[in-house]
mmCIF file of C-alpha atoms in Angstrom:
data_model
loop_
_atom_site.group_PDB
_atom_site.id
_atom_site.type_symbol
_atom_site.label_atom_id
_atom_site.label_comp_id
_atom_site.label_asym_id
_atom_site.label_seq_id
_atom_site.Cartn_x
_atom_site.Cartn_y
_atom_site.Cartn_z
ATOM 1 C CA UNK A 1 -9.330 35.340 -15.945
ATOM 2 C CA UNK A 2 -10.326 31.816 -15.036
ATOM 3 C CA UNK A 3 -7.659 29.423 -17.079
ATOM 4 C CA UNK A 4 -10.683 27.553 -18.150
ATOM 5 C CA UNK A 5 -13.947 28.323 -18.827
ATOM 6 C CA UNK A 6 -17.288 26.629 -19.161
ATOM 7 C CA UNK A 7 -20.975 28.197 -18.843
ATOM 8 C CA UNK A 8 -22.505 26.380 -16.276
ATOM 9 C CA UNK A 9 -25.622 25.807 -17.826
ATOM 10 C CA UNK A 10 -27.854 24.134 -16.728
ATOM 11 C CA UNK A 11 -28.168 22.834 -20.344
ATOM 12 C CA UNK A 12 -31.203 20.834 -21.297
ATOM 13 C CA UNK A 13 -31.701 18.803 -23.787
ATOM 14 C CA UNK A 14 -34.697 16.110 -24.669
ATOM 15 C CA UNK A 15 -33.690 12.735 -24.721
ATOM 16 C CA UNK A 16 -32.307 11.468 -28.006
ATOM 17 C CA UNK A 17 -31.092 14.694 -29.057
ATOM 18 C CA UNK A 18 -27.353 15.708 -29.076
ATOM 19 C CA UNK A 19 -25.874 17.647 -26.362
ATOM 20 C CA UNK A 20 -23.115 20.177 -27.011
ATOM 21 C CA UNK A 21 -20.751 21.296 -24.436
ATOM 22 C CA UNK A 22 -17.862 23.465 -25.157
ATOM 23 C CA UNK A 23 -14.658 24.828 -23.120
ATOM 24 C CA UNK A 24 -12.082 27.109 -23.350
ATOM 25 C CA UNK A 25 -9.022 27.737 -21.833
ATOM 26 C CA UNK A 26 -6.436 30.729 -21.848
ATOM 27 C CA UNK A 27 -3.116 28.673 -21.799
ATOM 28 C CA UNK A 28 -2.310 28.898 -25.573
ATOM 29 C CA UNK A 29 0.489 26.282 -24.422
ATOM 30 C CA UNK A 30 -2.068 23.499 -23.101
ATOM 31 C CA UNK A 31 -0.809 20.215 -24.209
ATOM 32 C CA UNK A 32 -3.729 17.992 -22.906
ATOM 33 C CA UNK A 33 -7.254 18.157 -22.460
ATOM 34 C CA UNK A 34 -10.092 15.840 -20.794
ATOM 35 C CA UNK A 35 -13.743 15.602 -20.107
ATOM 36 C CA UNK A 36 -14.604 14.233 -16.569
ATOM 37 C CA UNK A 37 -18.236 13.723 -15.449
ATOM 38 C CA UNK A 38 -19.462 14.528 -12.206
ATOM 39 C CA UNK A 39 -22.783 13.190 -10.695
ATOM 40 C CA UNK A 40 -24.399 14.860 -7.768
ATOM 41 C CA UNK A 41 -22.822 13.922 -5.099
ATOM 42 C CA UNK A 42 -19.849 11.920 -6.358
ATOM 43 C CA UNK A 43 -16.547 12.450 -7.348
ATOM 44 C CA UNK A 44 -15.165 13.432 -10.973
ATOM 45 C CA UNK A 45 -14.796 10.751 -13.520
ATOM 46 C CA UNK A 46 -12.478 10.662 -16.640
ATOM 47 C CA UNK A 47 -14.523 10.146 -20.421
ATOM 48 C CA UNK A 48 -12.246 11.321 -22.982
ATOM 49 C CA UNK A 49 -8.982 12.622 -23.620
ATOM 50 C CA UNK A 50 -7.802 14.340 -26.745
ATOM 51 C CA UNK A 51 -4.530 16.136 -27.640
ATOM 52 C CA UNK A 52 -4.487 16.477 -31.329
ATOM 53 C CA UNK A 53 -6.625 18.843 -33.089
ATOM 54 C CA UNK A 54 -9.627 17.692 -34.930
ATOM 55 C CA UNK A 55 -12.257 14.815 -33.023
ATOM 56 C CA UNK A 56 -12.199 12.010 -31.125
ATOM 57 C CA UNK A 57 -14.838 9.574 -31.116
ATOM 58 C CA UNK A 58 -15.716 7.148 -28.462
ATOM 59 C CA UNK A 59 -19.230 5.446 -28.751
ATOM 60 C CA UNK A 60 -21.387 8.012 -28.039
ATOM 61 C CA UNK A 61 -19.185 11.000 -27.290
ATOM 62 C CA UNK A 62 -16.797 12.758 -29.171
ATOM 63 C CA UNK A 63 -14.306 15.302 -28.268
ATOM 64 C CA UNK A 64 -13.320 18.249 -30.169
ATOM 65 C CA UNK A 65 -10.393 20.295 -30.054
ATOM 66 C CA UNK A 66 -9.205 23.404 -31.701
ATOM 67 C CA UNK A 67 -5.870 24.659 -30.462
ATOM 68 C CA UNK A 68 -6.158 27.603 -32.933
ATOM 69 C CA UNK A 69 -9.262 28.902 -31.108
ATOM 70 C CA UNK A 70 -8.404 27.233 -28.030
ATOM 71 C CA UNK A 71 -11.330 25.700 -27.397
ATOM 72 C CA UNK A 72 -12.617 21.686 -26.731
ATOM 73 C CA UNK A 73 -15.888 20.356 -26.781
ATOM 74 C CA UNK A 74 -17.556 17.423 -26.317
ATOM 75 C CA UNK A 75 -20.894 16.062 -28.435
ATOM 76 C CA UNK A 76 -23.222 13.433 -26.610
ATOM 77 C CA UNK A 77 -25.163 11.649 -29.270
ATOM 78 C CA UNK A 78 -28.335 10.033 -28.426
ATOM 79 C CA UNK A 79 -28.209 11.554 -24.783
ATOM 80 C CA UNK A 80 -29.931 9.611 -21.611
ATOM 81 C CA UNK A 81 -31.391 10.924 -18.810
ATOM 82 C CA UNK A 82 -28.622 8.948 -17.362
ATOM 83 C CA UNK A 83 -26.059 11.485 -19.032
ATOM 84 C CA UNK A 84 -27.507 13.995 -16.443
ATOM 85 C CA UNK A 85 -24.934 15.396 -14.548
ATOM 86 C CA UNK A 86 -21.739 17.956 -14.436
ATOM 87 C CA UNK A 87 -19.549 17.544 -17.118
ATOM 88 C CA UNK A 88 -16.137 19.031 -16.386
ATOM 89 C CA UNK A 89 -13.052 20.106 -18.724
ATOM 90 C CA UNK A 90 -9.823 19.935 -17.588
ATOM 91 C CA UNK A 91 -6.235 20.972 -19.161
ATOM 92 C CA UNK A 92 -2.995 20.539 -18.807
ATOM 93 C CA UNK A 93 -0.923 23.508 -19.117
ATOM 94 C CA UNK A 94 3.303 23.150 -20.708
ATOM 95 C CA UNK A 95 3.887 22.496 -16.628
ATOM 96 C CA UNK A 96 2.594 18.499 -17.823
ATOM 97 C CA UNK A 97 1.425 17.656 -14.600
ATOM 98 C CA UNK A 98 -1.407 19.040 -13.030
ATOM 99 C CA UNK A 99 -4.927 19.195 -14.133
ATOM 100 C CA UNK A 100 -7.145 22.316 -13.841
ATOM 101 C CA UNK A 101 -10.657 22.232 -14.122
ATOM 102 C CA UNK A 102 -13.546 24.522 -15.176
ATOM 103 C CA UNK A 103 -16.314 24.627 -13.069
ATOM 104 C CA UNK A 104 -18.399 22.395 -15.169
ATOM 105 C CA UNK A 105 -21.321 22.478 -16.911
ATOM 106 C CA UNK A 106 -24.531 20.754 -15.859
ATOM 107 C CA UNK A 107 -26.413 18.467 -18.137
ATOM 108 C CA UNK A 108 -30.173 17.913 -17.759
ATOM 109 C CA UNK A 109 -31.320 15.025 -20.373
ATOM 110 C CA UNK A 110 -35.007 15.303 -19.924
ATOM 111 C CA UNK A 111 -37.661 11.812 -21.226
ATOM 112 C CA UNK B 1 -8.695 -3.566 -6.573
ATOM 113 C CA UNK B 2 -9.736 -0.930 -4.335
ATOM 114 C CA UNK B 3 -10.092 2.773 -5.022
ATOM 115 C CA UNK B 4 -9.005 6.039 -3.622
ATOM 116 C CA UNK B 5 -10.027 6.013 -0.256
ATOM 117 C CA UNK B 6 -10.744 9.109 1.929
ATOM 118 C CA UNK B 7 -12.699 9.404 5.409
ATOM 119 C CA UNK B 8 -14.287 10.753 7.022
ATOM 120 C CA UNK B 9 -16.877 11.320 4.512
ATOM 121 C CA UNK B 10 -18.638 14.267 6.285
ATOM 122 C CA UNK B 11 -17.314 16.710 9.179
ATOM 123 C CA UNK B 12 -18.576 19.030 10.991
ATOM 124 C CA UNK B 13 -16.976 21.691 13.227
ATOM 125 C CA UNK B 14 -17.205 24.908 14.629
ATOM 126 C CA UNK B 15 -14.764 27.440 13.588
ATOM 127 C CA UNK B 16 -11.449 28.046 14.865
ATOM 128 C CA UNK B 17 -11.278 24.323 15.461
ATOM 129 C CA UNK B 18 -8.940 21.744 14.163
ATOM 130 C CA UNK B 19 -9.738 18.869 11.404
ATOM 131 C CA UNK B 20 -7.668 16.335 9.235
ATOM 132 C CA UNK B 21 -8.634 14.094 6.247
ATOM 133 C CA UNK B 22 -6.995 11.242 5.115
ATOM 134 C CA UNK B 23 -6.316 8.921 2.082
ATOM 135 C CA UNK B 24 -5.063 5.752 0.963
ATOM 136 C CA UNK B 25 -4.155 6.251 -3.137
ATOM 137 C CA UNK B 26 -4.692 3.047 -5.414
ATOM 138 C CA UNK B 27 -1.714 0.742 -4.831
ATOM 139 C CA UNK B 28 1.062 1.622 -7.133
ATOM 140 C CA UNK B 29 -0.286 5.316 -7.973
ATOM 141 C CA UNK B 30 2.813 7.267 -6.825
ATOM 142 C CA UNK B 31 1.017 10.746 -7.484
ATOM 143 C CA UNK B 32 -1.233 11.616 -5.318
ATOM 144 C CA UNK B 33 -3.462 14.831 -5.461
ATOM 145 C CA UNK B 34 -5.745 17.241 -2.763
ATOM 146 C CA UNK B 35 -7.868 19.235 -4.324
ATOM 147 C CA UNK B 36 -10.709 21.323 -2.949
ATOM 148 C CA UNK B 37 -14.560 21.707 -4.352
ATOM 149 C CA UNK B 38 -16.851 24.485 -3.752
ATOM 150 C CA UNK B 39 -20.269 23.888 -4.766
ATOM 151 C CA UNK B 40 -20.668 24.936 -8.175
ATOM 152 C CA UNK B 41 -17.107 24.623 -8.720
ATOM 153 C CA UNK B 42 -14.664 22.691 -10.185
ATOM 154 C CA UNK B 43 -11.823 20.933 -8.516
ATOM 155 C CA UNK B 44 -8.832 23.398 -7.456
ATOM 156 C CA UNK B 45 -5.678 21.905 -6.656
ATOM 157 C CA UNK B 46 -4.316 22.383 -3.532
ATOM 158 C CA UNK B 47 -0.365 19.848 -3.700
ATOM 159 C CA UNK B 48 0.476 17.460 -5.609
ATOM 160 C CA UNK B 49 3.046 14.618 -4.077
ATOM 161 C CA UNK B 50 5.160 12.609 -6.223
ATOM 162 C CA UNK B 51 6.300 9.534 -3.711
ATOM 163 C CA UNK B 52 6.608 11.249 -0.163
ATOM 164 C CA UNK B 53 8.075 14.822 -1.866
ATOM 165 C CA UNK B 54 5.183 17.622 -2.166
ATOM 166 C CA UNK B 55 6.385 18.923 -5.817
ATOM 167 C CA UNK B 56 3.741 21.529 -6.191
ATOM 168 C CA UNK B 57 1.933 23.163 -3.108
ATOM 169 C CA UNK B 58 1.700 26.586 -4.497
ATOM 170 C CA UNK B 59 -1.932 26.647 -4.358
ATOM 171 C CA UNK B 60 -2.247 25.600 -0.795
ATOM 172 C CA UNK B 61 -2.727 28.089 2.254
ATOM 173 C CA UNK B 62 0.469 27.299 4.773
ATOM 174 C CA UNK B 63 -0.798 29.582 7.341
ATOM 175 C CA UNK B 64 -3.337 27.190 8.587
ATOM 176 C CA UNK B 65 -3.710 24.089 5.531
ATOM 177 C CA UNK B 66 -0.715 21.415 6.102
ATOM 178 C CA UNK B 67 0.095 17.337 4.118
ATOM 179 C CA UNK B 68 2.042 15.293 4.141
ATOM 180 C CA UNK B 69 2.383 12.069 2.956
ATOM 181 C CA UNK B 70 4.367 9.323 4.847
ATOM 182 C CA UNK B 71 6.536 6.812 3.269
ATOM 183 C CA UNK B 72 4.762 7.496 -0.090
ATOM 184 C CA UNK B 73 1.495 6.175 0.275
ATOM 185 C CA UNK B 74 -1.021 7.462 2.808
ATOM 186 C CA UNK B 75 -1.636 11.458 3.076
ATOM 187 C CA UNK B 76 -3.203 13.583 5.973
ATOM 188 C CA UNK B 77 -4.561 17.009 4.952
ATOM 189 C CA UNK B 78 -4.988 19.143 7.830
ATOM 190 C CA UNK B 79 -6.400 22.666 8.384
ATOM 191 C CA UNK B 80 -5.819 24.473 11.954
ATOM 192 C CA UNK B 81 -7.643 26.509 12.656
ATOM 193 C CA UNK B 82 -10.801 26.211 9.953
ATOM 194 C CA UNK B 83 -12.767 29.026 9.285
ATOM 195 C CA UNK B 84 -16.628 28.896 7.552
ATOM 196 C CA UNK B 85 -15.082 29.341 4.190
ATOM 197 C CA UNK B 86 -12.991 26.214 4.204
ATOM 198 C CA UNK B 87 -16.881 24.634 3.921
ATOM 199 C CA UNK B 88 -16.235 22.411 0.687
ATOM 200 C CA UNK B 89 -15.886 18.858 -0.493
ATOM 201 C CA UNK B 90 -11.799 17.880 -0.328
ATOM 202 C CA UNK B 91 -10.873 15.145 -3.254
ATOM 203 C CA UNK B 92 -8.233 13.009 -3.049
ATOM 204 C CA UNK B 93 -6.728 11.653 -6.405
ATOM 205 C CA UNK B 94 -4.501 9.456 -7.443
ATOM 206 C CA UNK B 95 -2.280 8.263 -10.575
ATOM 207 C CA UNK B 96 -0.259 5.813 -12.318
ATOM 208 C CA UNK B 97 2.965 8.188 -12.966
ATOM 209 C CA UNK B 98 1.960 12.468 -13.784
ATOM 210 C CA UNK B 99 -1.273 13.423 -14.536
ATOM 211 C CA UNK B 100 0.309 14.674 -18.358
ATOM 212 C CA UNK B 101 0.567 11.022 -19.539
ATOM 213 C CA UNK B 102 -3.122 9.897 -19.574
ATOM 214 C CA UNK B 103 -5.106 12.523 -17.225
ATOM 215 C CA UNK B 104 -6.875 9.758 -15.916
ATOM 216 C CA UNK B 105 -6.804 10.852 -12.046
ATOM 217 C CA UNK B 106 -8.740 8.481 -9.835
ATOM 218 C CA UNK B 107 -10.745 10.072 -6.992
ATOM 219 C CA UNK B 108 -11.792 9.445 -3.653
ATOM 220 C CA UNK B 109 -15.609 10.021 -2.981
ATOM 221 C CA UNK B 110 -14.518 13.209 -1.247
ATOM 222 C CA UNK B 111 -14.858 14.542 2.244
ATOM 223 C CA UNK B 112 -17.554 16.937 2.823
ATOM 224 C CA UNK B 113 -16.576 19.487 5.457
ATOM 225 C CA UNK B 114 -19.089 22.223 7.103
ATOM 226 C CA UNK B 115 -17.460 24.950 9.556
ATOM 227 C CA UNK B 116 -20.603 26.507 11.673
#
């Protein structure tokens, strides 16, 4: 079993609508979490942390986390077609030092 | 300031041949990260340096994958010989201190590698 997991979509959404992307992990002693997203053809690129349970708002995203469940998510609000891309999760085990990812799921904001 | 810079960008070889990447961290990032993507995939990590010492290579294959990472800054991933499943994109990162304080790794754009 994959230490974290995303479905990797594609996941469409209209534009203006919220998109909903969810991860888990298997690591029950995960300390950090983080939502990097990932163009086509680019590297990875950090949006949100979050390490306390509950949400995390930053403009138009907010991060989710339930370490009960073990799961994170992250809600787009108002999503652009410029929100297309991968959006990756990534934890931090009790190690504290590494990041491992999922394999990301792809957005598809559609006009 | 400058980012995380890798080359080459794209390689191509045939198997059984030899190939190195390189990368210059952002100045002052002591940690610096490999990691390979597969298409579809996310980033796998394959060492971690802190300064010049490797601190976590347990993902990486020694029987043909080698780094190092010379007086702290600059690294050189090699891989001798490839073979056609070692096609991916190889990230460099970097970061201020571990990755457990802020997660906020900076990467390279990536070199793109194809073994015919």
């Amino acid at each position: 079993q994959k230490e974290v997991e995303q479905n990797s979509g594609p996941l469409s959404v209209p534009e203006g609508a919220i998109a909903s992307l969810n991860c888990t992990y298997s690591d029950r002693g995960s300390q950090s979490f983080f939502w990097y997203r990932q163009y086509s053809g680019k590297s990875p690129e950090l949006i949100m942390f979050i390490y306390s349970n509950g949400d995390k708002e930053d403009g138009r995203f907010t991060a989710q986390l339930n370490k009960a469940s073990q799961y994170v998510s992250l809600l787009i609000r108002d999503s652009q077609p410029s929100d297309s891309a991968t959006y990756l999760c990534a934890v931090i085990g009790n190690s504290g030092y590494a990041l491992n990812f999922g394999k990301g799921t792809s957005l598809l904001v559609t006009p | 300031e400058a980012g995380v810079v890798q080359s080459p960008r794209y390689k191509i070889i045939e198997k059984k041949q030899p190939v190195a990447f390189w990368c210059n961290p952002i100045s002052g990032h002591n940690t610096l990260y490999w990691y390979l993507q597969n298409l579809g995939q996310g980033p796998e990590l394959l060492i971690r340096y802190e300064n010049e010492e490797a601190v976590d290579d347990s993902q990486l294959p020694k029987d043909r994958f080698s780094a190092e990472r010379l007086k702290g800054v600059d690294s050189t991933l090699k891989i001798q010989p490839a073979e056609l499943g070692d096609s991916a994109v190889y990230l460099c990162a970097s970061s201020l201190g571990v990755a457990g304080n802020t997660g906020e790794l900076f990467f390279g754009e990536g070199s793109r590698l194809t073994v015919l």
